[in-house]
Amino acid sequence: MFDYLTYVREGNFPHIWCSGCGHGIVLKSFIRAIDKLGIHRDEAVMVSGIGCSSRTAGYVDINTLHTTHGRAIAFATGVKFANPKLHVIVVTGDGDATAIGGNHYIHAARRNIDLTVLIYNNYIYGMTGGQVSPTTPRGARASTSPFGNIEPPFNISGLASAAGASFVARGDVYHAQKLEKLITQAIQKKGFSVVEVLSPCPTAYGRRNRMASPVTLMEWLRDNCIPVKKYEKMSEEERSGKIRTGVLIDIEKPEFTEEYRKLVDSMQVRG
Amino acid sequence: MAEGQPASKELAIIRVNVEWCKGCEICVAFCPKDVLEMEGGKVTVARLEECTKCMLCELRCPDFAITVE
């Protein structure tokens, strides 16, 4: 048994997430990760925006900051800049991070500031009634695309890689032990680190897309999330409809707060 | 924690917080030994003696509602 309760604000439970929502599994994976890393709650700050995913900050008993829609990364940048010793973790969703917060997302990646960003990707705006999001797959139904979405989706991980993030991974809530490892690696990494987590929304997405049952959504993740090494060995045909999971990018590059510190130090030497 | 772990001689202690359980059935569906069942919209322990303490139910419960010792 893992003692999750020492890391949560028990008075706020049961949480608001719907039956079968994967977000609780992400929270648990995060808790196990910080426990294994031995990070004291005073050394960690969780910053969230708006949406179902962002409610995570209300449940975990570390320093938390629940901010405005799309701006979690901007607030987190301020926190990290003020005290670079802190582990700053952003929890956000596909809508929060890649629609209204898309600009913050790509520019934080470009700067390579040492933040860990957990993006709960459920392909939909769950909290506000199932509107189409930037990651809703083509053909999928949402309340605002009742006949099927005609827009191609953003690739959240690809976006971070292209913008310059030093660590990018993708996990899912069915493979929860692997998810914990990816979150652990992301927290340890110095630089902008993203973990895109596929976390199903039975209520707003599943019901409209013939996957109303949480179990069906979990089976879908089990069958379609393929580890990077296995994916690389698959033919183009076999890859169709499959999702690559694991560490996608892990590179070394100068980190923003350290570069800033160096600049300040060089100015002080000059007097 | 892997599936197919040999059964321990001691019976597991499975605790369900029915106040927090939302009846998603994830634990029931993915238990490799069919230990759990649904009853009145909540999970219940039906075959405790089959439990191998693989912990997969605890791992995947989104509601922090089931623990295995």
Coordinates of C-alpha atoms in Angstrom, one line a residue:
Chain A
M1 CA 0.0 0.0 0.0
F2 CA 1.3 3.5 -0.9
D3 CA 0.3 6.2 1.6
Y4 CA -1.2 8.8 -0.7
L5 CA -3.1 10.5 2.0
T6 CA -0.1 12.2 3.5
Y7 CA 0.3 14.1 0.3
V8 CA -3.3 15.2 -0.3
R9 CA -5.7 17.7 1.2
E10 CA -8.1 15.0 2.5
G11 CA -10.8 17.5 3.3
N12 CA -11.2 18.3 -0.4
F13 CA -12.0 14.6 -1.2
P14 CA -13.8 13.0 -2.9
H15 CA -12.5 15.0 -5.8
I16 CA -14.6 16.6 -8.5
W17 CA -13.4 14.5 -11.3
C18 CA -16.0 12.3 -13.0
S19 CA -16.2 8.6 -12.6
G20 CA -13.5 7.0 -14.7
C21 CA -11.6 10.3 -15.4
G22 CA -7.9 9.6 -15.6
H23 CA -6.8 12.7 -13.8
G24 CA -6.8 11.0 -10.4
I25 CA -4.3 8.5 -11.8
V26 CA -2.0 11.3 -13.0
L27 CA -2.1 12.9 -9.5
K28 CA -1.3 9.5 -7.9
S29 CA 1.6 9.0 -10.3
F30 CA 2.9 12.5 -9.5
I31 CA 2.7 11.8 -5.8
R32 CA 4.7 8.6 -6.1
A33 CA 7.3 10.4 -8.2
I34 CA 7.9 13.2 -5.6
D35 CA 7.9 10.6 -2.8
K36 CA 10.6 8.5 -4.6
L37 CA 12.6 11.6 -5.4
G38 CA 12.4 12.6 -1.7
I39 CA 11.3 16.1 -2.5
H40 CA 10.0 17.9 0.6
R41 CA 6.7 19.6 0.2
D42 CA 8.3 22.9 0.9
E43 CA 10.6 22.5 -2.0
A44 CA 7.9 22.0 -4.6
V45 CA 5.4 24.3 -6.1
M46 CA 2.5 23.2 -8.3
V47 CA 1.0 25.9 -10.6
S48 CA -2.2 25.3 -12.5
G49 CA -4.4 27.1 -14.9
I50 CA -8.1 26.5 -15.5
G51 CA -9.9 23.3 -16.4
C52 CA -10.4 19.8 -15.0
S53 CA -6.7 19.1 -15.0
S54 CA -5.9 22.3 -13.1
R55 CA -8.0 21.2 -10.2
T56 CA -5.1 18.9 -9.3
A57 CA -3.5 21.9 -7.5
G58 CA -6.4 21.9 -5.0
Y59 CA -5.8 18.3 -4.0
V60 CA -2.1 17.9 -3.5
D61 CA -0.7 19.2 -0.2
I62 CA 2.4 21.0 -1.4
N63 CA 2.7 24.7 -2.2
T64 CA 0.1 25.4 -4.9
L65 CA -1.0 28.3 -7.1
H66 CA -4.2 28.0 -9.0
T67 CA -4.0 30.8 -11.7
T68 CA -5.9 32.1 -14.7
H69 CA -6.8 30.3 -17.9
G70 CA -3.8 29.5 -20.0
R71 CA -1.4 31.5 -17.8
A72 CA 0.0 28.7 -15.5
I73 CA 3.3 28.7 -17.3
A74 CA 3.6 32.4 -17.1
F75 CA 3.0 32.4 -13.3
A76 CA 5.3 29.4 -12.9
T77 CA 8.0 31.3 -14.8
G78 CA 7.7 34.0 -12.2
V79 CA 7.9 31.6 -9.3
K80 CA 11.0 29.8 -10.7
F81 CA 12.7 33.1 -11.6
A82 CA 12.2 34.4 -8.0
N83 CA 13.5 31.2 -6.4
P84 CA 15.3 28.9 -8.8
K85 CA 15.9 26.3 -6.1
L86 CA 12.2 25.3 -6.1
H87 CA 10.9 22.4 -8.1
V88 CA 8.1 24.1 -10.1
I89 CA 5.5 21.8 -11.6
V90 CA 2.8 23.0 -13.9
V91 CA -0.4 21.0 -14.3
T92 CA -2.5 22.0 -17.3
G93 CA -4.7 20.5 -20.0
D94 CA -4.8 20.4 -23.8
G95 CA -7.1 23.4 -24.0
D96 CA -5.3 25.4 -21.3
A97 CA -1.8 24.8 -22.5
T98 CA -2.2 24.7 -26.3
A99 CA -5.1 27.0 -27.1
I100 CA -5.4 30.0 -24.8
G101 CA -1.9 29.3 -23.3
G102 CA -0.2 28.2 -26.5
N103 CA 2.0 31.2 -26.7
H104 CA 3.3 30.8 -23.1
Y105 CA 3.9 27.1 -23.8
I106 CA 6.1 27.5 -26.9
H107 CA 8.0 30.5 -25.5
A108 CA 8.8 28.7 -22.2
A109 CA 10.0 25.8 -24.3
R110 CA 12.1 28.1 -26.4
R111 CA 13.7 29.8 -23.3
N112 CA 14.3 26.3 -21.8
I113 CA 13.3 27.5 -18.3
D114 CA 13.5 24.7 -15.7
L115 CA 9.8 23.9 -15.3
T116 CA 8.1 20.5 -15.3
V117 CA 4.9 20.7 -17.3
L118 CA 2.3 17.9 -17.0
I119 CA -0.3 18.3 -19.8
Y120 CA -3.4 16.1 -19.2
N121 CA -4.5 15.5 -22.8
N122 CA -8.1 14.3 -22.9
Y123 CA -8.8 15.6 -26.4
I124 CA -11.7 17.9 -25.2
Y125 CA -12.8 20.8 -23.0
G126 CA -14.3 18.7 -20.3
M127 CA -15.2 21.2 -17.7
T128 CA -17.1 23.6 -20.0
G129 CA -19.2 21.0 -21.8
G130 CA -17.2 19.1 -24.3
Q131 CA -16.1 21.7 -26.8
V132 CA -13.6 20.8 -29.5
S133 CA -10.0 21.4 -28.3
P134 CA -6.7 21.8 -30.3
T135 CA -6.0 18.1 -29.7
T136 CA -9.4 16.7 -30.6
P137 CA -8.7 14.1 -33.3
R138 CA -10.0 14.5 -36.8
G139 CA -13.4 13.0 -37.2
A140 CA -14.1 12.9 -33.4
R141 CA -17.3 14.4 -32.1
A142 CA -17.5 17.2 -29.6
S143 CA -20.4 19.5 -28.6
T144 CA -19.1 22.0 -31.1
S145 CA -18.3 19.4 -33.7
P146 CA -21.4 17.2 -33.6
F147 CA -20.8 15.9 -37.1
G148 CA -17.1 15.2 -36.5
N149 CA -14.1 17.5 -36.2
I150 CA -12.6 18.6 -39.5
E151 CA -9.5 20.3 -38.0
P152 CA -6.2 18.4 -37.7
P153 CA -5.0 18.2 -34.1
F154 CA -1.9 19.7 -32.5
N155 CA 0.8 17.2 -31.5
I156 CA 1.5 18.5 -28.0
S157 CA 4.8 16.8 -27.6
G158 CA 5.9 17.6 -31.1
L159 CA 5.1 21.3 -30.5
A160 CA 7.4 21.4 -27.4
S161 CA 10.2 19.5 -29.2
A162 CA 10.1 21.9 -32.1
A163 CA 10.0 25.0 -29.8
G164 CA 13.1 23.8 -28.0
A165 CA 12.2 21.9 -24.9
S166 CA 15.0 19.8 -23.4
F167 CA 12.8 16.9 -22.2
V168 CA 9.6 15.7 -23.8
A169 CA 7.8 12.5 -23.0
R170 CA 4.4 11.0 -23.5
G171 CA 2.6 8.7 -21.2
D172 CA -0.9 7.4 -20.4
V173 CA -2.9 6.5 -17.4
Y174 CA -3.3 2.8 -18.2
H175 CA 0.4 2.4 -17.9
A176 CA 0.6 4.2 -14.6
Q177 CA 3.9 2.8 -13.4
K178 CA 5.6 4.0 -16.6
L179 CA 3.9 7.3 -16.2
E180 CA 5.4 7.7 -12.7
K181 CA 8.9 7.0 -14.2
L182 CA 8.4 9.6 -16.9
I183 CA 7.2 12.2 -14.4
T184 CA 10.2 11.4 -12.2
Q185 CA 12.6 11.9 -15.1
A186 CA 10.9 15.2 -16.1
I187 CA 11.3 16.6 -12.6
Q188 CA 14.9 15.6 -12.4
K189 CA 15.7 17.1 -15.8
K190 CA 17.2 20.6 -15.7
G191 CA 15.4 22.6 -18.3
F192 CA 11.9 22.8 -19.8
S193 CA 10.4 19.3 -19.4
V194 CA 7.0 18.2 -20.7
V195 CA 5.1 15.1 -20.0
E196 CA 2.0 14.8 -22.2
V197 CA -0.4 12.4 -20.4
L198 CA -3.2 10.8 -22.2
S199 CA -6.0 10.9 -19.6
P200 CA -9.4 9.9 -20.8
C201 CA -12.6 11.9 -20.4
P202 CA -15.6 9.5 -20.3
T203 CA -18.1 12.2 -19.8
A204 CA -17.4 14.8 -22.4
Y205 CA -15.4 12.8 -25.0
G206 CA -16.1 9.1 -24.5
R207 CA -19.9 9.5 -24.5
R208 CA -19.8 11.3 -27.9
N209 CA -17.3 8.9 -29.4
R210 CA -18.7 5.4 -28.6
M211 CA -16.4 5.0 -25.6
A212 CA -18.7 6.0 -22.8
S213 CA -17.3 3.3 -20.4
P214 CA -14.1 4.2 -18.5
V215 CA -13.0 0.6 -19.0
T216 CA -13.3 0.9 -22.8
L217 CA -11.2 4.1 -22.7
M218 CA -8.6 2.4 -20.6
E219 CA -8.6 -0.6 -23.0
W220 CA -8.1 1.8 -25.9
L221 CA -5.0 3.2 -24.1
R222 CA -3.7 -0.3 -23.4
D223 CA -4.1 -1.3 -27.0
N224 CA -2.9 1.9 -28.8
C225 CA -0.1 3.3 -26.6
I226 CA 3.1 1.8 -27.9
P227 CA 6.5 2.2 -26.3
V228 CA 9.0 4.1 -28.4
K229 CA 11.4 1.2 -29.0
K230 CA 8.6 -1.1 -30.2
Y231 CA 7.1 1.7 -32.3
E232 CA 10.4 2.2 -34.1
K233 CA 10.4 -1.4 -35.2
M234 CA 6.8 -1.2 -36.6
S235 CA 5.9 -0.7 -40.2
E236 CA 4.1 2.4 -41.4
E237 CA 1.0 0.2 -41.7
E238 CA 1.3 -1.1 -38.2
R239 CA 1.8 2.4 -36.8
S240 CA -1.6 3.6 -38.1
G241 CA -3.7 4.8 -35.2
K242 CA -1.0 4.0 -32.6
I243 CA 0.5 6.5 -30.2
R244 CA 4.2 6.6 -29.4
T245 CA 4.9 6.7 -25.7
G246 CA 8.0 7.1 -23.6
V247 CA 10.8 9.6 -23.7
L248 CA 10.7 11.4 -27.0
I249 CA 13.3 14.1 -26.5
D250 CA 16.1 14.3 -23.9
I251 CA 18.9 16.8 -24.7
E252 CA 21.2 19.1 -22.8
K253 CA 21.1 22.8 -23.5
P254 CA 21.5 26.0 -21.5
E255 CA 18.8 26.7 -18.9
F256 CA 17.2 30.1 -18.6
T257 CA 17.6 30.9 -14.8
E258 CA 21.2 29.7 -14.9
E259 CA 22.0 31.8 -17.9
Y260 CA 20.4 34.8 -16.1
R261 CA 22.5 34.1 -13.0
K262 CA 25.6 34.1 -15.0
L263 CA 24.7 37.4 -16.7
V264 CA 24.1 39.0 -13.3
D265 CA 27.4 37.6 -11.9
S266 CA 29.3 39.0 -14.8
M267 CA 27.8 42.4 -14.4
Q268 CA 28.6 42.4 -10.7
V269 CA 32.3 41.5 -11.4
R270 CA 32.5 44.4 -13.8
G271 CA 31.2 46.7 -11.1
Chain B
M1 CA 3.8 -5.3 -8.9
A2 CA 3.8 -7.2 -12.2
E3 CA 0.9 -9.4 -13.3
G4 CA 1.3 -13.1 -12.5
Q5 CA 3.2 -12.6 -9.3
P6 CA 3.1 -15.8 -7.1
A7 CA 0.3 -15.8 -4.5
S8 CA 1.4 -14.8 -1.0
K9 CA 0.3 -17.2 1.8
E10 CA -1.1 -14.4 3.9
L11 CA -4.4 -13.0 2.8
A12 CA -4.4 -9.5 1.5
I13 CA -6.2 -6.7 3.2
I14 CA -8.2 -4.8 0.6
R15 CA -9.8 -1.6 1.9
V16 CA -12.5 0.3 -0.1
N17 CA -13.5 3.8 0.7
V18 CA -17.1 3.7 -0.5
E19 CA -17.5 7.4 0.1
W20 CA -14.8 8.1 -2.5
C21 CA -15.5 5.3 -4.9
K22 CA -17.3 6.5 -8.0
G23 CA -18.0 3.1 -9.5
C24 CA -15.9 3.5 -12.6
E25 CA -15.1 -0.3 -12.6
I26 CA -11.5 0.2 -13.7
C27 CA -10.2 -1.9 -10.8
V28 CA -12.8 -4.7 -11.4
A29 CA -12.0 -4.8 -15.2
F30 CA -8.2 -5.0 -14.8
C31 CA -7.8 -7.2 -11.8
P32 CA -6.0 -10.3 -13.2
K33 CA -7.6 -12.6 -10.7
D34 CA -11.2 -11.3 -10.7
V35 CA -11.1 -10.5 -7.0
L36 CA -13.4 -7.5 -7.3
E37 CA -17.0 -7.1 -8.2
M38 CA -19.5 -4.3 -8.4
E39 CA -22.3 -4.1 -5.9
G40 CA -24.8 -1.2 -5.8
G41 CA -22.6 1.0 -8.0
K42 CA -19.5 0.5 -5.8
V43 CA -16.6 -1.9 -5.8
T44 CA -16.7 -4.8 -3.4
V45 CA -14.2 -7.6 -2.6
A46 CA -15.7 -10.9 -3.8
R47 CA -12.8 -13.3 -3.8
L48 CA -10.2 -12.2 -1.4
E49 CA -8.4 -15.5 -1.3
E50 CA -7.5 -15.1 -5.1
C51 CA -5.7 -11.8 -4.5
T52 CA -2.0 -11.9 -5.3
K53 CA -1.4 -8.3 -4.0
C54 CA -0.3 -7.2 -7.4
M55 CA -1.7 -3.8 -6.5
L56 CA -3.0 -3.0 -9.9
C57 CA -6.4 -1.9 -8.5
E58 CA -4.7 0.5 -6.1
L59 CA -2.4 1.8 -8.9
R60 CA -5.2 2.6 -11.3
C61 CA -8.0 3.7 -9.0
P62 CA -8.6 7.4 -10.0
D63 CA -10.5 8.1 -6.8
F64 CA -7.9 7.1 -4.1
A65 CA -10.6 4.7 -3.0
I66 CA -8.9 1.2 -2.9
T67 CA -5.8 0.1 -1.1
V68 CA -4.1 -3.3 -0.8
E69 CA -1.9 -4.4 2.1

